[in-house]
mmCIF file of C-alpha atoms in Angstrom:
data_model
loop_
_atom_site.group_PDB
_atom_site.id
_atom_site.type_symbol
_atom_site.label_atom_id
_atom_site.label_comp_id
_atom_site.label_asym_id
_atom_site.label_seq_id
_atom_site.Cartn_x
_atom_site.Cartn_y
_atom_site.Cartn_z
ATOM 1 C CA MET A 1 -11.597 -11.760 -12.291
ATOM 2 C CA GLY A 2 -12.348 -14.457 -9.610
ATOM 3 C CA ILE A 3 -15.495 -12.950 -8.482
ATOM 4 C CA PHE A 4 -17.527 -14.682 -10.567
ATOM 5 C CA GLY A 5 -18.154 -18.074 -9.118
ATOM 6 C CA ARG A 6 -19.964 -17.631 -5.960
ATOM 7 C CA LYS A 7 -23.046 -16.076 -5.219
ATOM 8 C CA ASN A 8 -22.982 -12.478 -3.186
ATOM 9 C CA THR A 9 -22.672 -13.489 0.195
ATOM 10 C CA THR A 10 -25.348 -10.811 1.139
ATOM 11 C CA GLU A 11 -28.186 -13.017 -0.503
ATOM 12 C CA SER A 12 -29.214 -16.505 0.772
ATOM 13 C CA THR A 13 -31.341 -17.894 -1.703
ATOM 14 C CA GLY A 14 -29.084 -20.692 -1.702
ATOM 15 C CA THR A 15 -28.343 -20.456 -5.522
ATOM 16 C CA THR A 16 -24.853 -21.960 -5.932
ATOM 17 C CA ALA A 17 -22.411 -21.582 -8.879
ATOM 18 C CA THR A 18 -22.523 -22.268 -12.112
ATOM 19 C CA ALA A 19 -20.705 -24.160 -14.510
ATOM 20 C CA VAL A 20 -17.578 -22.736 -17.083
ATOM 21 C CA GLY A 21 -19.436 -20.948 -19.917
ATOM 22 C CA THR A 22 -22.534 -19.885 -17.804
ATOM 23 C CA VAL A 23 -23.246 -17.195 -15.432
ATOM 24 C CA ASN A 24 -25.138 -16.799 -12.155
ATOM 25 C CA PRO A 25 -27.847 -14.302 -13.557
ATOM 26 C CA ASP A 26 -27.520 -12.626 -9.328
ATOM 27 C CA LEU A 27 -23.847 -12.119 -10.022
ATOM 28 C CA ALA A 28 -24.680 -8.805 -12.584
ATOM 29 C CA ALA A 29 -25.388 -7.136 -9.271
ATOM 30 C CA LEU A 30 -21.522 -7.435 -8.859
ATOM 31 C CA THR A 31 -20.633 -5.528 -11.905
ATOM 32 C CA GLY A 32 -18.856 -2.346 -11.611
ATOM 33 C CA ASP A 33 -15.659 -0.547 -11.171
ATOM 34 C CA TYR A 34 -13.776 -1.272 -7.739
ATOM 35 C CA THR A 35 -10.814 0.132 -6.213
ATOM 36 C CA ILE A 36 -8.187 -1.694 -4.029
ATOM 37 C CA ASP A 37 -8.378 -1.481 -0.152
ATOM 38 C CA PRO A 38 -4.523 -1.179 0.648
ATOM 39 C CA SER A 39 -5.172 -1.292 4.125
ATOM 40 C CA HIS A 40 -7.113 -4.640 3.608
ATOM 41 C CA SER A 41 -4.931 -6.133 0.915
ATOM 42 C CA THR A 42 -1.630 -7.587 0.460
ATOM 43 C CA ILE A 43 0.812 -8.052 -2.267
ATOM 44 C CA ALA A 44 3.605 -10.484 -1.251
ATOM 45 C CA PHE A 45 6.221 -12.622 -2.398
ATOM 46 C CA VAL A 46 8.705 -16.056 -1.375
ATOM 47 C CA ALA A 47 12.340 -16.617 -2.757
ATOM 48 C CA ARG A 48 14.172 -19.654 -1.663
ATOM 49 C CA HIS A 49 17.740 -18.232 0.389
ATOM 50 C CA ALA A 50 20.660 -20.197 0.479
ATOM 51 C CA MET A 51 19.121 -23.051 -0.917
ATOM 52 C CA VAL A 52 17.553 -23.912 2.513
ATOM 53 C CA THR A 53 14.928 -21.581 3.783
ATOM 54 C CA ASN A 54 12.406 -19.041 2.561
ATOM 55 C CA VAL A 55 12.528 -15.184 2.751
ATOM 56 C CA LYS A 56 8.970 -13.649 2.696
ATOM 57 C CA GLY A 57 8.469 -10.060 1.445
ATOM 58 C CA HIS A 58 5.556 -7.583 0.686
ATOM 59 C CA PHE A 59 4.892 -4.225 -0.340
ATOM 60 C CA ASN A 60 3.175 -1.662 1.830
ATOM 61 C CA ASP A 61 2.428 0.986 -0.795
ATOM 62 C CA PHE A 62 0.513 -0.021 -3.875
ATOM 63 C CA THR A 63 -2.811 1.196 -5.628
ATOM 64 C CA GLY A 64 -5.032 -0.833 -7.865
ATOM 65 C CA SER A 65 -8.488 -0.681 -9.539
ATOM 66 C CA LEU A 66 -10.672 -3.284 -10.696
ATOM 67 C CA HIS A 67 -13.494 -3.369 -13.557
ATOM 68 C CA LEU A 68 -16.114 -6.510 -12.817
ATOM 69 C CA ASP A 69 -18.143 -7.865 -15.620
ATOM 70 C CA GLY A 70 -20.619 -9.957 -13.840
ATOM 71 C CA ALA A 71 -22.299 -11.074 -17.043
ATOM 72 C CA ASP A 72 -19.148 -11.889 -19.113
ATOM 73 C CA PRO A 73 -15.859 -12.303 -16.756
ATOM 74 C CA ALA A 74 -13.877 -12.174 -19.930
ATOM 75 C CA GLY A 75 -14.773 -8.581 -19.671
ATOM 76 C CA SER A 76 -13.346 -7.754 -16.430
ATOM 77 C CA THR A 77 -9.700 -6.110 -15.935
ATOM 78 C CA ALA A 78 -7.663 -5.035 -13.487
ATOM 79 C CA THR A 79 -4.699 -2.648 -13.141
ATOM 80 C CA ILE A 80 -2.016 -2.627 -9.748
ATOM 81 C CA ASP A 81 1.172 0.010 -9.141
ATOM 82 C CA VAL A 82 3.555 -0.885 -6.752
ATOM 83 C CA THR A 83 5.969 1.688 -5.413
ATOM 84 C CA MET A 84 9.104 -0.260 -4.956
ATOM 85 C CA ASP A 85 10.601 1.475 -2.086
ATOM 86 C CA SER A 86 7.846 0.491 0.145
ATOM 87 C CA ILE A 87 9.467 -3.712 -0.098
ATOM 88 C CA ASP A 88 9.344 -4.980 3.053
ATOM 89 C CA THR A 89 11.257 -8.137 4.257
ATOM 90 C CA GLY A 90 11.781 -7.688 7.879
ATOM 91 C CA SER A 91 15.264 -6.576 7.699
ATOM 92 C CA ALA A 92 16.381 -3.054 6.530
ATOM 93 C CA ASP A 93 19.998 -4.119 5.318
ATOM 94 C CA ARG A 94 17.998 -6.340 3.150
ATOM 95 C CA ASP A 95 15.239 -3.963 1.982
ATOM 96 C CA GLY A 96 18.444 -1.617 1.234
ATOM 97 C CA HIS A 97 20.046 -4.164 -1.160
ATOM 98 C CA LEU A 98 16.612 -4.831 -2.911
ATOM 99 C CA LYS A 99 16.266 -1.388 -3.553
ATOM 100 C CA GLY A 100 19.744 -0.714 -4.747
ATOM 101 C CA SER A 101 21.305 -1.387 -8.384
ATOM 102 C CA ASP A 102 21.640 -4.956 -7.761
ATOM 103 C CA PHE A 103 18.207 -5.829 -8.025
ATOM 104 C CA PHE A 104 15.011 -3.105 -8.260
ATOM 105 C CA ASN A 105 16.857 0.054 -8.538
ATOM 106 C CA THR A 106 14.103 1.981 -6.998
ATOM 107 C CA GLU A 107 15.834 5.560 -8.193
ATOM 108 C CA GLU A 108 15.663 4.702 -11.659
ATOM 109 C CA PHE A 109 12.403 2.496 -11.713
ATOM 110 C CA PRO A 110 10.034 3.314 -8.717
ATOM 111 C CA THR A 111 7.331 1.606 -9.787
ATOM 112 C CA MET A 112 6.064 -2.094 -10.511
ATOM 113 C CA THR A 113 2.679 -2.073 -12.924
ATOM 114 C CA PHE A 114 0.402 -4.741 -13.825
ATOM 115 C CA ARG A 115 -2.095 -4.529 -16.835
ATOM 116 C CA SER A 116 -4.490 -7.290 -17.297
ATOM 117 C CA THR A 117 -5.198 -8.590 -20.872
ATOM 118 C CA GLY A 118 -7.563 -11.068 -20.425
ATOM 119 C CA ALA A 119 -9.797 -13.276 -17.815
ATOM 120 C CA GLN A 120 -11.019 -16.622 -18.009
ATOM 121 C CA ALA A 121 -13.477 -18.986 -15.883
ATOM 122 C CA LEU A 122 -12.257 -21.837 -14.899
ATOM 123 C CA GLY A 123 -15.289 -23.413 -13.029
ATOM 124 C CA GLY A 124 -16.352 -22.772 -9.692
ATOM 125 C CA ASP A 125 -14.615 -20.050 -7.592
ATOM 126 C CA ASP A 126 -11.520 -20.378 -9.830
ATOM 127 C CA TYR A 127 -10.386 -17.660 -12.739
ATOM 128 C CA ARG A 128 -7.402 -17.041 -14.335
ATOM 129 C CA ILE A 129 -5.969 -13.744 -15.189
ATOM 130 C CA THR A 130 -3.381 -12.543 -17.755
ATOM 131 C CA GLY A 131 -1.725 -9.455 -18.044
ATOM 132 C CA ASP A 132 1.298 -7.620 -18.687
ATOM 133 C CA LEU A 133 4.049 -7.215 -15.554
ATOM 134 C CA SER A 134 6.759 -4.150 -15.687
ATOM 135 C CA ILE A 135 9.651 -4.544 -13.847
ATOM 136 C CA LEU A 136 12.660 -2.549 -14.482
ATOM 137 C CA GLY A 137 11.195 -1.139 -17.520
ATOM 138 C CA VAL A 138 11.003 -4.632 -18.947
ATOM 139 C CA THR A 139 7.586 -6.069 -19.661
ATOM 140 C CA LYS A 140 6.817 -9.714 -19.669
ATOM 141 C CA PRO A 141 3.162 -11.643 -19.882
ATOM 142 C CA LEU A 142 2.108 -12.840 -16.043
ATOM 143 C CA THR A 143 -0.651 -15.546 -15.333
ATOM 144 C CA ILE A 144 -2.148 -15.044 -12.005
ATOM 145 C CA ASP A 145 -4.443 -17.953 -10.786
ATOM 146 C CA LEU A 146 -7.564 -16.740 -8.717
ATOM 147 C CA GLU A 147 -10.139 -17.927 -5.902
ATOM 148 C CA PHE A 148 -13.226 -15.860 -5.213
ATOM 149 C CA ASN A 149 -13.412 -15.214 -1.407
ATOM 150 C CA GLY A 150 -16.781 -13.403 -1.500
ATOM 151 C CA ALA A 151 -18.814 -10.324 -1.637
ATOM 152 C CA ALA A 152 -20.449 -8.311 1.432
ATOM 153 C CA LYS A 153 -21.241 -4.671 2.479
ATOM 154 C CA ASP A 154 -19.201 -3.977 5.871
ATOM 155 C CA PRO A 155 -20.406 -2.014 8.525
ATOM 156 C CA PHE A 156 -19.362 1.335 6.909
ATOM 157 C CA GLY A 157 -21.474 0.779 3.892
ATOM 158 C CA ASN A 158 -18.731 -0.335 1.293
ATOM 159 C CA GLU A 159 -19.500 -2.989 -1.151
ATOM 160 C CA ARG A 160 -16.777 -5.210 -0.796
ATOM 161 C CA VAL A 161 -14.968 -8.183 -3.074
ATOM 162 C CA GLY A 162 -12.126 -10.585 -2.358
ATOM 163 C CA PHE A 163 -10.143 -12.879 -3.584
ATOM 164 C CA GLU A 164 -6.671 -14.575 -3.492
ATOM 165 C CA GLY A 165 -4.088 -15.042 -6.303
ATOM 166 C CA LYS A 166 -1.131 -16.936 -6.776
ATOM 167 C CA ALA A 167 1.626 -16.900 -9.876
ATOM 168 C CA GLU A 168 5.101 -17.593 -10.222
ATOM 169 C CA ILE A 169 7.723 -15.919 -12.199
ATOM 170 C CA LEU A 170 11.508 -16.302 -12.775
ATOM 171 C CA ARG A 171 13.283 -13.017 -11.770
ATOM 172 C CA SER A 172 15.783 -13.918 -14.490
ATOM 173 C CA GLU A 173 13.417 -12.771 -17.019
ATOM 174 C CA TRP A 174 12.921 -9.043 -16.072
ATOM 175 C CA GLY A 175 16.453 -8.353 -15.365
ATOM 176 C CA LEU A 176 16.714 -9.480 -11.744
ATOM 177 C CA THR A 177 19.955 -11.299 -12.455
ATOM 178 C CA TRP A 178 22.242 -10.618 -9.400
ATOM 179 C CA ASN A 179 23.414 -13.560 -7.114
ATOM 180 C CA ALA A 180 26.026 -15.079 -5.690
ATOM 181 C CA ALA A 181 27.445 -18.607 -5.503
ATOM 182 C CA LEU A 182 27.209 -20.659 -2.283
ATOM 183 C CA GLU A 183 30.393 -23.048 -1.438
ATOM 184 C CA THR A 184 28.425 -25.770 -1.156
ATOM 185 C CA GLY A 185 26.897 -25.448 -4.349
ATOM 186 C CA GLY A 186 23.971 -23.757 -5.661
ATOM 187 C CA VAL A 187 22.916 -19.983 -5.396
ATOM 188 C CA LEU A 188 21.915 -17.479 -2.767
ATOM 189 C CA VAL A 189 18.574 -16.431 -4.301
ATOM 190 C CA SER A 190 16.302 -18.309 -6.416
ATOM 191 C CA ASP A 191 15.400 -17.478 -9.571
ATOM 192 C CA LYS A 192 11.852 -18.756 -9.131
ATOM 193 C CA ILE A 193 9.860 -16.186 -7.188
ATOM 194 C CA LYS A 194 6.267 -17.016 -5.664
ATOM 195 C CA LEU A 195 3.597 -14.215 -5.856
ATOM 196 C CA ASN A 196 0.643 -13.949 -3.361
ATOM 197 C CA PHE A 197 -2.288 -11.596 -3.571
ATOM 198 C CA ASP A 198 -4.445 -11.097 -0.910
ATOM 199 C CA ILE A 199 -7.362 -8.376 -2.046
ATOM 200 C CA SER A 200 -10.085 -6.518 -1.028
ATOM 201 C CA ALA A 201 -11.717 -4.023 -3.202
ATOM 202 C CA ILE A 202 -14.327 -1.537 -2.529
ATOM 203 C CA ARG A 203 -17.152 -0.814 -4.983
ATOM 204 C CA ASN A 204 -17.012 2.997 -6.200
ATOM 205 C CA ALA A 205 -19.730 5.581 -5.393
#
């Protein structure tokens, strides 16, 4: 996971990140199990609309957990479960269409899931996590590039870690093939979808 390239921000010894293949001994303090805080996290997406603009959306209801291994980043894991009915693009009509059978068919497939299968240190604050993304009952591999944002204790005593992630998928690979042709050429909705993650996770007691 992407929490292993920067020293815990609650410490101030000046130790810097180490190169790929080595681990700062102080990062062992971050080892443990964490729960994603949905009220301070975002799982979002961007799709090209009518070949001329981007439509952005996010999910309001999701849960997730992390296991972080400060001694060996490759031993870290992540799980995320997203309630598809919580999709929000700022348009009730569009959200209703996305929930229907043309797209996510949320009555039959209410949840989108991600289960990590591996993690890799890329150097500095950058990491890469691979895993299985399941949508519409179809499971395909997904690679997410991550950047560590820091670690700190909040005013309520919670130990937090934060990171940002991004990925791209072709929605057709998960059976999301609905589209409409434009008179001027092209299609209404892009096949390529950009995924963006902004995650804050709290260490379990």
